[in-house]
mmCIF file of C-alpha atoms in Angstrom:
data_model
loop_
_atom_site.group_PDB
_atom_site.id
_atom_site.type_symbol
_atom_site.label_atom_id
_atom_site.label_comp_id
_atom_site.label_asym_id
_atom_site.label_seq_id
_atom_site.Cartn_x
_atom_site.Cartn_y
_atom_site.Cartn_z
ATOM 1 C CA UNK A 201 -29.514 -163.128 15.033
ATOM 2 C CA UNK A 202 -28.459 -162.763 18.617
ATOM 3 C CA UNK A 203 -32.109 -162.265 19.578
ATOM 4 C CA UNK A 204 -33.077 -165.790 18.554
ATOM 5 C CA UNK A 205 -32.593 -168.584 21.019
ATOM 6 C CA UNK A 206 -34.025 -171.954 20.055
ATOM 7 C CA UNK A 207 -36.719 -170.407 17.937
ATOM 8 C CA UNK A 208 -37.923 -167.741 20.351
ATOM 9 C CA UNK A 209 -37.219 -164.008 20.481
ATOM 10 C CA UNK A 210 -35.554 -162.354 23.437
ATOM 11 C CA UNK A 211 -36.772 -158.970 24.675
ATOM 12 C CA UNK A 212 -34.789 -155.968 23.484
ATOM 13 C CA UNK A 213 -31.912 -154.792 25.684
ATOM 14 C CA UNK A 214 -32.770 -152.537 28.630
ATOM 15 C CA UNK A 215 -31.043 -149.572 26.965
ATOM 16 C CA UNK A 216 -33.748 -149.463 24.278
ATOM 17 C CA UNK A 217 -36.771 -149.907 26.552
ATOM 18 C CA UNK A 218 -38.933 -147.258 28.127
ATOM 19 C CA UNK A 219 -38.582 -143.520 28.430
ATOM 20 C CA UNK A 220 -35.039 -143.679 29.756
ATOM 21 C CA UNK A 221 -33.424 -145.013 26.611
ATOM 22 C CA UNK A 222 -30.282 -143.356 25.384
ATOM 23 C CA UNK A 223 -31.888 -142.485 22.036
ATOM 24 C CA UNK A 224 -34.770 -140.710 23.765
ATOM 25 C CA UNK A 225 -32.374 -138.805 26.035
ATOM 26 C CA UNK A 226 -30.304 -137.653 23.058
ATOM 27 C CA UNK A 227 -33.420 -136.635 21.140
ATOM 28 C CA UNK A 228 -34.802 -134.703 24.123
ATOM 29 C CA UNK A 229 -31.483 -132.918 24.569
ATOM 30 C CA UNK A 230 -31.285 -132.043 20.858
ATOM 31 C CA UNK A 231 -34.822 -130.644 20.895
ATOM 32 C CA UNK A 232 -34.191 -128.644 24.062
ATOM 33 C CA UNK A 233 -36.669 -130.647 26.141
ATOM 34 C CA UNK A 234 -33.977 -131.985 28.437
ATOM 35 C CA UNK A 235 -33.008 -130.507 31.781
ATOM 36 C CA UNK A 236 -29.675 -132.296 31.578
ATOM 37 C CA UNK A 237 -27.699 -129.232 30.499
ATOM 38 C CA UNK A 238 -28.537 -125.609 29.918
ATOM 39 C CA UNK A 239 -27.847 -124.033 26.568
ATOM 40 C CA UNK A 240 -24.375 -122.608 25.974
ATOM 41 C CA UNK A 241 -23.969 -118.878 26.462
ATOM 42 C CA UNK A 242 -20.707 -117.066 25.750
ATOM 43 C CA UNK A 243 -19.761 -114.253 28.101
ATOM 44 C CA UNK A 244 -17.147 -111.981 26.559
ATOM 45 C CA UNK A 245 -14.967 -110.628 29.373
ATOM 46 C CA UNK A 246 -12.665 -108.797 26.993
ATOM 47 C CA UNK A 247 -9.533 -109.118 24.923
ATOM 48 C CA UNK A 248 -5.938 -108.657 26.078
ATOM 49 C CA UNK A 249 -2.886 -108.692 23.814
ATOM 50 C CA UNK A 250 0.659 -108.012 24.990
ATOM 51 C CA UNK A 251 2.541 -106.369 22.120
ATOM 52 C CA UNK A 252 5.982 -106.203 23.754
ATOM 53 C CA UNK A 253 8.217 -103.449 25.154
ATOM 54 C CA UNK A 254 5.784 -102.466 27.884
ATOM 55 C CA UNK A 255 2.771 -101.965 25.643
ATOM 56 C CA UNK A 256 -0.439 -103.886 25.143
ATOM 57 C CA UNK A 257 -3.931 -103.695 23.718
ATOM 58 C CA UNK A 258 -6.856 -104.129 26.082
ATOM 59 C CA UNK A 259 -10.606 -104.190 25.652
ATOM 60 C CA UNK A 260 -12.376 -105.148 28.864
ATOM 61 C CA UNK A 261 -16.089 -105.705 29.399
ATOM 62 C CA UNK A 262 -16.717 -105.474 33.165
ATOM 63 C CA UNK A 263 -20.491 -105.524 32.687
ATOM 64 C CA UNK A 264 -22.772 -105.912 29.669
ATOM 65 C CA UNK A 265 -22.966 -102.670 27.749
ATOM 66 C CA UNK A 266 -19.799 -101.093 29.170
ATOM 67 C CA UNK A 267 -16.352 -101.359 27.627
ATOM 68 C CA UNK A 268 -12.937 -100.143 28.769
ATOM 69 C CA UNK A 269 -10.308 -99.772 26.051
ATOM 70 C CA UNK A 270 -6.631 -98.993 26.255
ATOM 71 C CA UNK A 271 -3.526 -99.211 24.124
ATOM 72 C CA UNK A 272 0.169 -98.688 24.740
ATOM 73 C CA UNK A 273 1.123 -98.036 28.373
ATOM 74 C CA UNK A 274 -2.539 -97.758 29.460
ATOM 75 C CA UNK A 275 -3.311 -101.116 27.850
ATOM 76 C CA UNK A 276 -0.242 -102.595 29.541
ATOM 77 C CA UNK A 277 -1.482 -101.324 32.908
ATOM 78 C CA UNK A 278 -4.895 -102.869 32.273
ATOM 79 C CA UNK A 279 -3.257 -106.111 31.142
ATOM 80 C CA UNK A 280 -1.166 -106.310 34.319
ATOM 81 C CA UNK A 281 -4.067 -105.435 36.599
ATOM 82 C CA UNK A 282 -6.230 -108.189 35.072
ATOM 83 C CA UNK A 283 -3.319 -110.639 35.259
ATOM 84 C CA UNK A 284 -2.806 -109.899 38.953
ATOM 85 C CA UNK A 285 -6.519 -110.072 39.745
ATOM 86 C CA UNK A 286 -6.777 -113.536 38.143
ATOM 87 C CA UNK A 287 -4.101 -114.999 40.428
ATOM 88 C CA UNK A 288 -5.527 -117.578 42.827
ATOM 89 C CA UNK A 289 -4.049 -116.352 46.093
ATOM 90 C CA UNK A 290 -2.645 -113.190 47.623
ATOM 91 C CA UNK A 291 0.691 -114.985 47.893
ATOM 92 C CA UNK A 292 0.780 -115.544 44.118
ATOM 93 C CA UNK A 293 -0.182 -111.911 43.507
ATOM 94 C CA UNK A 294 2.664 -110.760 45.728
ATOM 95 C CA UNK A 295 5.196 -113.106 44.105
ATOM 96 C CA UNK A 296 4.206 -112.007 40.592
ATOM 97 C CA UNK A 297 4.410 -108.310 41.554
ATOM 98 C CA UNK A 298 7.847 -108.854 43.136
ATOM 99 C CA UNK A 299 9.020 -110.677 40.005
ATOM 100 C CA UNK A 300 7.833 -107.778 37.833
ATOM 101 C CA UNK A 301 9.643 -105.297 40.110
ATOM 102 C CA UNK A 302 12.880 -107.340 39.983
ATOM 103 C CA UNK A 303 12.673 -107.497 36.198
ATOM 104 C CA UNK A 304 12.107 -103.744 36.042
ATOM 105 C CA UNK A 305 15.117 -102.995 38.271
ATOM 106 C CA UNK A 306 17.616 -105.632 37.135
ATOM 107 C CA UNK A 307 16.333 -106.545 33.664
ATOM 108 C CA UNK A 308 15.846 -110.016 32.301
ATOM 109 C CA UNK A 309 18.487 -112.655 32.900
ATOM 110 C CA UNK A 310 19.950 -113.349 29.478
ATOM 111 C CA UNK A 311 23.044 -115.296 30.535
ATOM 112 C CA UNK A 312 23.613 -118.716 29.033
ATOM 113 C CA UNK A 313 25.197 -121.657 30.767
#
């Protein structure tokens, strides 16, 4: 045993002593007595699915109890509006909108080198 030194016992390691032991912290967390972390709560903000050719499915939940649904061109509009609103900066929003406009006017670049 590592706890025996010349016939005498050593005290247990600090991690197992007192009310701050790891085992007690884990047990308190498992029982919900810990203030370490709040319980997990899922907030459904909606579902977006791009289906191709300028159509999409959208189900948005702006606030609990209210739902906005759209499919086809309306869903695509909702999808794009959410995509733009989630951009970090106004510069990114502008660049994405310009890219969409260029794609609409000139089409996608399908050339191969």
